[in-house]
Amino acid sequence: MTAQMTELEKVQHEISPNPPKQPVGNEIPNGGLHAWMQVLGAFFLVFNSWGIVNSFGAYQTYYETSLLVSSTSSAISWIGTVQAFLLILVGVVSGPFYDRGYIRTLVILGTVLTVFGMMMTSLASRYWEIFLAQGLCVGLGLGCLYVPSVAIVSTYFSTKRALAVGLTSAGGSLSGVLYPIIFRRLQPSLGFGWATRIIAFIVLATQLLNLTILRARTIPNEPRALLEPAAFKEAPFTLFTAGFLVFITGLYAPYFYGPIYAVRIIGTSPDFAFYLLAILNAGSFAGRVVPPLIAGRLGAYNTLLPCLFMTGIIGFAWISVHSVAGIVIFSIFYGFFSGAVLALPPTVIVALSPDIRFAGTRIGMSFGAAGFGVLVGNPIVGAMADIPKGKFLDAQVFAAAMMIAGSSLVLSSRMLRLRSHKDRKM
């Protein structure tokens, strides 16, 4: 704290459970050990939030083939979609608490709920038990971890922000590779319960590390609002948000149903199907790092648009995949472009914000709307697919068509933005 502390800063220092300690003054560090340690901490927050969501396909396949064989694919997918929906919704609602300096409280609460939910999942054997533990409890915990992972890095970097954000978001893809492999390797020998508990212990260990290194650099003078209704009067922002919602409705279909598709349609072993999810997330890892770096030169909007359309086109190509080599190639390319689609939207929304002070609010609004797409998308895909009979065509067409439709809305948003602002590099 400086010697000439303002009254507001004194009050914040007294009431905040985690007052900012670094650095003195308002200059953004853009590097240094402390700043990169925040990137490491945010990496593990994403590792244990979006990474768990990205890994649900492993559980979907296990539940359909072993633990919950009497439940439909659509019903089982509600567990994962509610988990993802709560991650986004609770993340939006908890934003003002982060703004008040409660980062440590959010991380502790998120860790407790996530680990407790995973432990209870390991003891569950009925659908409603798993839904409450893995869907609701874990989902609430992931939502508490989500906001710090998004917000903290941007306060430590400006010129290197694309690299820092890309490295952070890659955590979700890396755990999406590791967690399904861990589950698959341990489940046959140790059982479902201990395989899930070991994943919970990994979450606990990495989150304890986070508690020692994460520090908020600044606390806003005023917490951000949850909503900025005037934003929806701006056609580019409204079209972008609508497009993102429609697109994400179909986005997660291969993550949830790709492994079971490989077993039922292609005839692979269940063991290979679990590794297929790891391949998807490995592609996503590259997609979350490389395109954000390209966006630094071409602009986030210009980089995002081809990635959106390519994801939809590859989604249609899924229809013709009937071999092991084909499903592997599909998973690599789909993972790459879908990873870019998830990494770039926050940067685009910031560019669409006339006042940077409301950028966080607008990101929350767009992702909150997209959460409803996540909530309904996979259950609709599951209801359209007749998995016992090996019929996926209707579900595949629906998912791919939603992605193309969403991409078209985002393209309309870009065209309107160009008409009012001649910023071609955006």
XYZ file of C-alpha atoms in Angstrom:
426
model
C 0.000 0.000 0.000
C 1.247 3.487 -0.739
C 1.789 6.141 1.897
C -0.732 8.435 0.236
C -3.656 6.001 0.340
C -7.054 7.398 -0.616
C -9.996 6.980 1.710
C -11.625 4.548 -0.725
C -8.502 2.401 -0.837
C -8.364 2.381 2.983
C -11.920 1.142 3.183
C -11.255 -1.518 0.532
C -8.124 -2.612 2.372
C -10.078 -3.005 5.605
C -13.108 -4.876 4.228
C -11.579 -6.961 1.435
C -10.571 -10.511 2.419
C -7.925 -10.454 -0.284
C -6.670 -6.911 -0.878
C -4.454 -6.288 -3.886
C -0.770 -6.628 -3.146
C 0.849 -6.195 -6.535
C 2.046 -3.902 -7.861
C 2.259 -0.401 -6.478
C 0.688 2.081 -8.862
C -1.487 1.495 -11.859
C 1.083 0.394 -14.431
C 0.266 -3.005 -15.960
C 3.284 -5.339 -15.422
C 3.119 -7.200 -18.793
C 5.489 -9.804 -17.441
C 7.615 -10.703 -14.477
C 7.433 -13.696 -12.150
C 4.357 -12.530 -10.245
C 2.356 -11.828 -13.412
C 3.205 -15.175 -14.999
C 2.334 -16.943 -11.747
C -1.160 -15.478 -12.136
C -1.286 -17.034 -15.610
C -0.339 -20.373 -14.035
C -3.055 -19.953 -11.414
C -5.668 -19.009 -14.017
C -4.509 -21.966 -16.138
C -5.388 -24.341 -13.293
C -8.717 -22.596 -12.709
C -9.647 -23.300 -16.334
C -8.066 -26.764 -16.006
C -10.563 -27.534 -13.238
C -13.611 -25.720 -14.634
C -13.971 -26.007 -18.417
C -11.667 -29.033 -18.304
C -14.185 -31.004 -16.243
C -16.987 -29.958 -18.601
C -14.889 -30.995 -21.623
C -14.287 -34.379 -19.990
C -17.925 -35.255 -19.429
C -18.047 -37.285 -22.641
C -16.031 -39.966 -20.841
C -18.716 -40.194 -18.172
C -21.491 -40.049 -20.794
C -20.066 -43.140 -22.490
C -19.548 -44.998 -19.199
C -23.042 -44.191 -17.948
C -24.651 -45.322 -21.225
C -22.737 -48.603 -21.359
C -22.444 -49.519 -17.671
C -23.870 -47.545 -14.756
C -27.067 -45.991 -16.169
C -28.003 -48.331 -19.011
C -31.705 -47.872 -18.233
C -31.488 -44.089 -18.841
C -31.669 -42.509 -22.284
C -28.770 -40.652 -23.874
C -30.754 -37.425 -23.674
C -31.420 -37.867 -19.951
C -27.768 -38.628 -19.211
C -26.614 -35.609 -21.207
C -28.661 -33.353 -18.924
C -26.084 -34.051 -16.208
C -23.262 -32.573 -18.284
C -25.307 -29.764 -19.800
C -26.606 -28.567 -16.425
C -23.021 -28.649 -15.189
C -21.868 -26.478 -18.116
C -24.897 -24.170 -17.834
C -24.253 -23.541 -14.135
C -20.571 -22.874 -14.858
C -21.608 -20.005 -17.126
C -24.628 -18.762 -15.146
C -22.981 -18.771 -11.730
C -19.876 -17.265 -13.313
C -21.939 -14.324 -14.552
C -23.712 -13.818 -11.225
C -20.506 -14.090 -9.172
C -18.730 -11.397 -11.204
C -19.585 -8.538 -8.798
C -18.141 -10.549 -5.890
C -14.848 -10.791 -7.770
C -14.997 -7.042 -8.381
C -15.261 -6.481 -4.618
C -12.043 -8.440 -4.037
C -13.496 -11.771 -2.973
C -11.294 -13.830 -5.273
C -10.020 -16.024 -2.443
C -13.559 -16.676 -1.196
C -14.717 -17.647 -4.702
C -11.779 -20.019 -5.201
C -12.289 -21.677 -1.793
C -16.058 -22.048 -2.288
C -15.612 -23.324 -5.832
C -12.986 -25.849 -4.731
C -15.116 -27.168 -1.858
C -18.237 -27.560 -4.011
C -16.354 -29.162 -6.911
C -14.407 -31.649 -4.793
C -17.439 -32.478 -2.626
C -19.592 -32.997 -5.711
C -17.020 -35.297 -7.315
C -16.700 -37.295 -4.078
C -20.473 -37.689 -3.870
C -20.529 -38.705 -7.545
C -18.064 -41.473 -6.731
C -20.572 -42.895 -4.207
C -23.653 -42.520 -6.417
C -25.327 -45.331 -8.326
C -28.710 -43.891 -9.341
C -29.525 -41.215 -11.898
C -30.924 -38.625 -9.494
C -27.928 -39.019 -7.176
C -25.473 -38.423 -10.017
C -27.536 -35.500 -11.320
C -27.467 -33.739 -7.928
C -23.778 -34.424 -7.285
C -22.122 -34.128 -10.706
C -24.655 -31.856 -12.377
C -25.743 -29.401 -9.682
C -23.044 -29.439 -6.982
C -20.034 -29.637 -9.311
C -21.670 -27.139 -11.691
C -22.086 -24.581 -8.894
C -18.450 -25.063 -7.895
C -17.184 -24.650 -11.449
C -19.132 -21.385 -11.756
C -17.283 -19.965 -8.750
C -13.925 -20.835 -10.353
C -14.812 -19.470 -13.795
C -14.810 -15.687 -13.189
C -11.349 -15.469 -11.540
C -9.880 -17.476 -14.424
C -11.255 -14.971 -16.951
C -10.722 -11.738 -15.061
C -7.372 -11.888 -13.323
C -5.039 -12.306 -16.315
C -6.291 -9.208 -18.134
C -5.276 -7.003 -15.206
C -1.636 -8.138 -15.432
C -1.163 -7.982 -19.228
C -1.953 -5.624 -22.095
C 0.688 -6.029 -24.832
C 1.047 -9.777 -24.146
C -2.610 -10.354 -23.335
C -3.331 -12.621 -26.346
C -0.535 -15.003 -25.348
C -1.496 -14.941 -21.657
C -5.187 -15.549 -22.373
C -4.351 -18.298 -24.883
C -2.151 -20.116 -22.373
C -4.835 -19.777 -19.716
C -7.671 -21.103 -21.859
C -5.507 -24.049 -22.958
C -5.882 -25.432 -19.438
C -9.413 -26.595 -20.239
C -8.199 -28.583 -23.233
C -5.224 -30.124 -21.436
C -7.396 -31.462 -18.630
C -9.864 -32.563 -21.297
C -7.034 -34.788 -22.547
C -5.823 -35.988 -19.138
C -9.037 -36.556 -17.175
C -10.660 -38.989 -19.666
C -7.404 -40.967 -19.877
C -7.087 -41.067 -16.083
C -10.693 -42.207 -15.746
C -10.350 -44.864 -18.423
C -7.058 -46.268 -17.122
C -8.179 -46.419 -13.488
C -11.829 -47.414 -13.782
C -11.303 -51.062 -14.854
C -8.828 -51.784 -12.051
C -9.994 -49.501 -9.228
C -13.645 -49.092 -10.116
C -15.808 -46.077 -10.957
C -15.710 -44.734 -7.405
C -11.961 -44.532 -6.935
C -11.325 -43.344 -10.502
C -13.639 -40.384 -9.817
C -12.144 -39.754 -6.352
C -8.618 -39.588 -7.770
C -9.759 -36.923 -10.234
C -11.281 -35.055 -7.272
C -7.945 -35.266 -5.406
C -6.158 -33.818 -8.466
C -8.634 -30.917 -8.462
C -8.015 -30.380 -4.745
C -4.212 -30.422 -5.089
C -4.111 -27.956 -7.988
C -6.615 -25.655 -6.287
C -4.566 -25.582 -3.095
C -1.664 -24.390 -5.246
C -3.914 -21.655 -6.635
C -4.737 -20.371 -3.175
C -1.043 -19.689 -2.587
C -0.363 -17.742 -5.801
C -3.545 -15.972 -7.002
C -3.702 -12.284 -6.091
C -5.976 -9.591 -7.501
C -3.871 -6.692 -8.786
C -6.633 -4.089 -8.659
C -10.136 -3.732 -7.278
C -12.568 -1.608 -9.326
C -13.979 1.513 -7.708
C -17.448 0.148 -8.464
C -18.436 -3.492 -9.052
C -19.680 -4.083 -12.566
C -23.400 -4.362 -13.225
C -24.889 -7.719 -14.166
C -26.717 -6.234 -17.156
C -26.384 -3.341 -19.579
C -29.791 -3.370 -21.331
C -28.725 -0.593 -23.706
C -26.217 -2.995 -25.280
C -29.036 -4.859 -27.026
C -29.932 -1.677 -28.894
C -26.636 -2.096 -30.771
C -27.285 -4.436 -33.705
C -23.693 -5.820 -34.009
C -23.604 -6.864 -30.347
C -27.126 -8.300 -30.431
C -26.460 -10.321 -33.591
C -23.151 -11.555 -32.219
C -24.793 -12.708 -28.975
C -27.642 -14.394 -30.858
C -25.172 -16.066 -33.213
C -23.019 -17.312 -30.351
C -26.109 -18.758 -28.618
C -27.292 -20.575 -31.759
C -23.785 -21.806 -32.609
C -23.007 -23.238 -29.194
C -26.310 -25.165 -29.210
C -24.688 -27.617 -31.623
C -21.025 -27.205 -30.678
C -20.700 -29.807 -27.933
C -22.421 -32.698 -29.748
C -19.122 -34.425 -30.746
C -17.706 -33.921 -27.240
C -20.703 -35.639 -25.634
C -21.635 -38.180 -28.291
C -18.432 -38.691 -30.300
C -17.181 -41.599 -28.145
C -20.503 -43.489 -28.183
C -20.767 -42.823 -31.954
C -17.364 -44.473 -32.397
C -18.532 -47.550 -30.473
C -21.993 -47.972 -32.016
C -21.455 -46.818 -35.620
C -17.763 -47.421 -36.356
C -17.391 -50.436 -34.099
C -14.366 -49.315 -32.102
C -13.631 -50.647 -28.645
C -14.864 -48.643 -25.634
C -11.219 -48.156 -24.707
C -10.488 -46.399 -28.011
C -13.658 -44.307 -27.647
C -12.378 -42.799 -24.397
C -9.111 -41.834 -26.072
C -11.105 -40.206 -28.871
C -12.252 -37.561 -26.386
C -8.611 -36.962 -25.488
C -7.825 -36.474 -29.205
C -10.660 -33.917 -29.506
C -9.306 -31.961 -26.571
C -5.729 -32.181 -27.816
C -6.884 -30.490 -31.022
C -8.760 -27.960 -28.921
C -5.554 -27.226 -26.981
C -3.848 -26.089 -30.189
C -6.975 -24.196 -31.232
C -7.007 -22.196 -28.020
C -3.365 -21.126 -28.403
C -2.606 -20.633 -32.112
C -5.639 -18.647 -33.392
C -5.468 -16.080 -30.545
C -1.894 -15.362 -31.623
C -3.048 -14.942 -35.229
C -5.819 -12.672 -33.967
C -3.162 -10.316 -32.668
C -2.242 -9.581 -36.316
C -5.518 -10.045 -38.205
C -8.030 -9.090 -35.523
C -10.178 -11.344 -33.343
C -13.355 -10.919 -35.440
C -11.523 -11.717 -38.684
C -9.948 -14.807 -37.120
C -13.117 -16.035 -35.412
C -15.377 -15.991 -38.493
C -13.531 -18.621 -40.584
C -13.144 -20.772 -37.481
C -16.916 -20.654 -36.910
C -17.748 -21.701 -40.459
C -15.028 -24.369 -40.542
C -16.406 -25.919 -37.348
C -19.875 -26.109 -38.906
C -18.547 -27.547 -42.167
C -16.542 -30.188 -40.315
C -19.701 -30.911 -38.319
C -21.459 -31.813 -41.588
C -18.429 -33.910 -42.582
C -19.033 -35.998 -39.437
C -21.982 -37.573 -41.286
C -19.630 -39.358 -43.707
C -17.180 -40.626 -41.052
C -17.371 -44.442 -40.863
C -13.781 -45.528 -40.191
C -11.262 -45.329 -37.371
C -8.913 -43.152 -39.436
C -11.803 -40.879 -40.355
C -12.994 -40.344 -36.787
C -9.441 -39.565 -35.653
C -8.942 -36.958 -38.416
C -12.381 -35.514 -37.727
C -11.592 -35.221 -33.988
C -8.288 -33.414 -34.573
C -9.716 -30.795 -36.928
C -13.010 -30.360 -35.080
C -11.135 -29.978 -31.810
C -8.815 -27.343 -33.277
C -11.499 -25.083 -34.743
C -13.932 -25.525 -31.849
C -11.125 -24.585 -29.452
C -10.599 -21.346 -31.351
C -14.348 -20.647 -31.251
C -14.316 -20.866 -27.461
C -11.141 -18.797 -27.011
C -11.845 -15.760 -29.233
C -15.351 -14.417 -28.366
C -14.321 -12.440 -25.232
C -11.835 -10.438 -27.306
C -14.506 -9.737 -29.939
C -16.982 -8.588 -27.293
C -14.403 -6.201 -25.851
C -13.941 -4.733 -29.346
C -17.718 -4.298 -29.637
C -17.877 -2.357 -26.365
C -17.796 1.429 -26.859
C -16.925 1.836 -23.173
C -14.274 -0.577 -21.924
C -15.685 -0.261 -18.393
C -18.723 -2.275 -19.489
C -16.787 -4.938 -21.376
C -16.987 -7.378 -18.462
C -20.730 -6.893 -18.226
C -21.162 -7.531 -21.944
C -19.004 -10.656 -21.825
C -21.220 -11.891 -19.005
C -24.376 -11.109 -20.975
C -23.181 -12.904 -24.118
C -21.907 -15.961 -22.292
C -24.991 -16.021 -20.082
C -27.177 -16.168 -23.188
C -24.910 -18.829 -24.701
C -25.382 -20.868 -21.538
C -28.969 -21.550 -22.545
C -27.692 -22.970 -25.832
C -25.395 -25.294 -23.892
C -28.309 -26.260 -21.626
C -30.711 -27.371 -24.365
C -28.346 -28.367 -27.186
C -27.021 -31.737 -26.063
C -30.357 -33.076 -24.733
C -31.944 -32.195 -28.111
C -29.118 -33.983 -29.938
C -29.516 -36.968 -27.628
C -33.274 -37.072 -28.212
C -32.819 -36.924 -31.996
C -30.227 -39.720 -32.020
C -31.477 -43.300 -31.772
C -28.352 -44.733 -30.192
C -29.616 -48.311 -29.580
C -30.375 -48.569 -33.319
C -27.186 -46.723 -34.302
C -28.970 -43.801 -35.975
C -27.180 -40.450 -35.634
C -27.982 -38.675 -38.906
C -30.747 -36.378 -37.646
C -28.667 -35.365 -34.638
C -25.586 -34.687 -36.768
C -27.541 -32.550 -39.237
C -29.150 -30.583 -36.417
C -25.837 -29.842 -34.669
C -24.029 -28.818 -37.862
C -26.960 -26.717 -39.122
C -27.121 -24.815 -35.828
C -23.417 -24.026 -36.118
C -23.750 -22.751 -39.701
C -26.793 -20.672 -38.734
C -24.914 -19.191 -35.778
C -21.906 -18.452 -37.961
C -24.146 -16.589 -40.408
C -25.532 -14.398 -37.627
C -22.000 -13.554 -36.470
C -21.074 -12.717 -40.086
C -24.076 -10.349 -40.219
C -22.806 -8.750 -37.032
C -19.394 -8.224 -38.613
C -20.901 -6.671 -41.761
C -22.967 -4.217 -39.715
C -19.906 -3.318 -37.681
C -17.935 -2.621 -40.872
C -20.732 -0.401 -42.136
C -20.611 1.813 -39.031
C -16.882 1.493 -38.229
C -14.243 1.137 -40.929
C -12.053 -1.009 -38.674
C -11.191 -3.877 -41.006
C -8.567 -5.216 -38.631
C -10.849 -6.254 -35.778
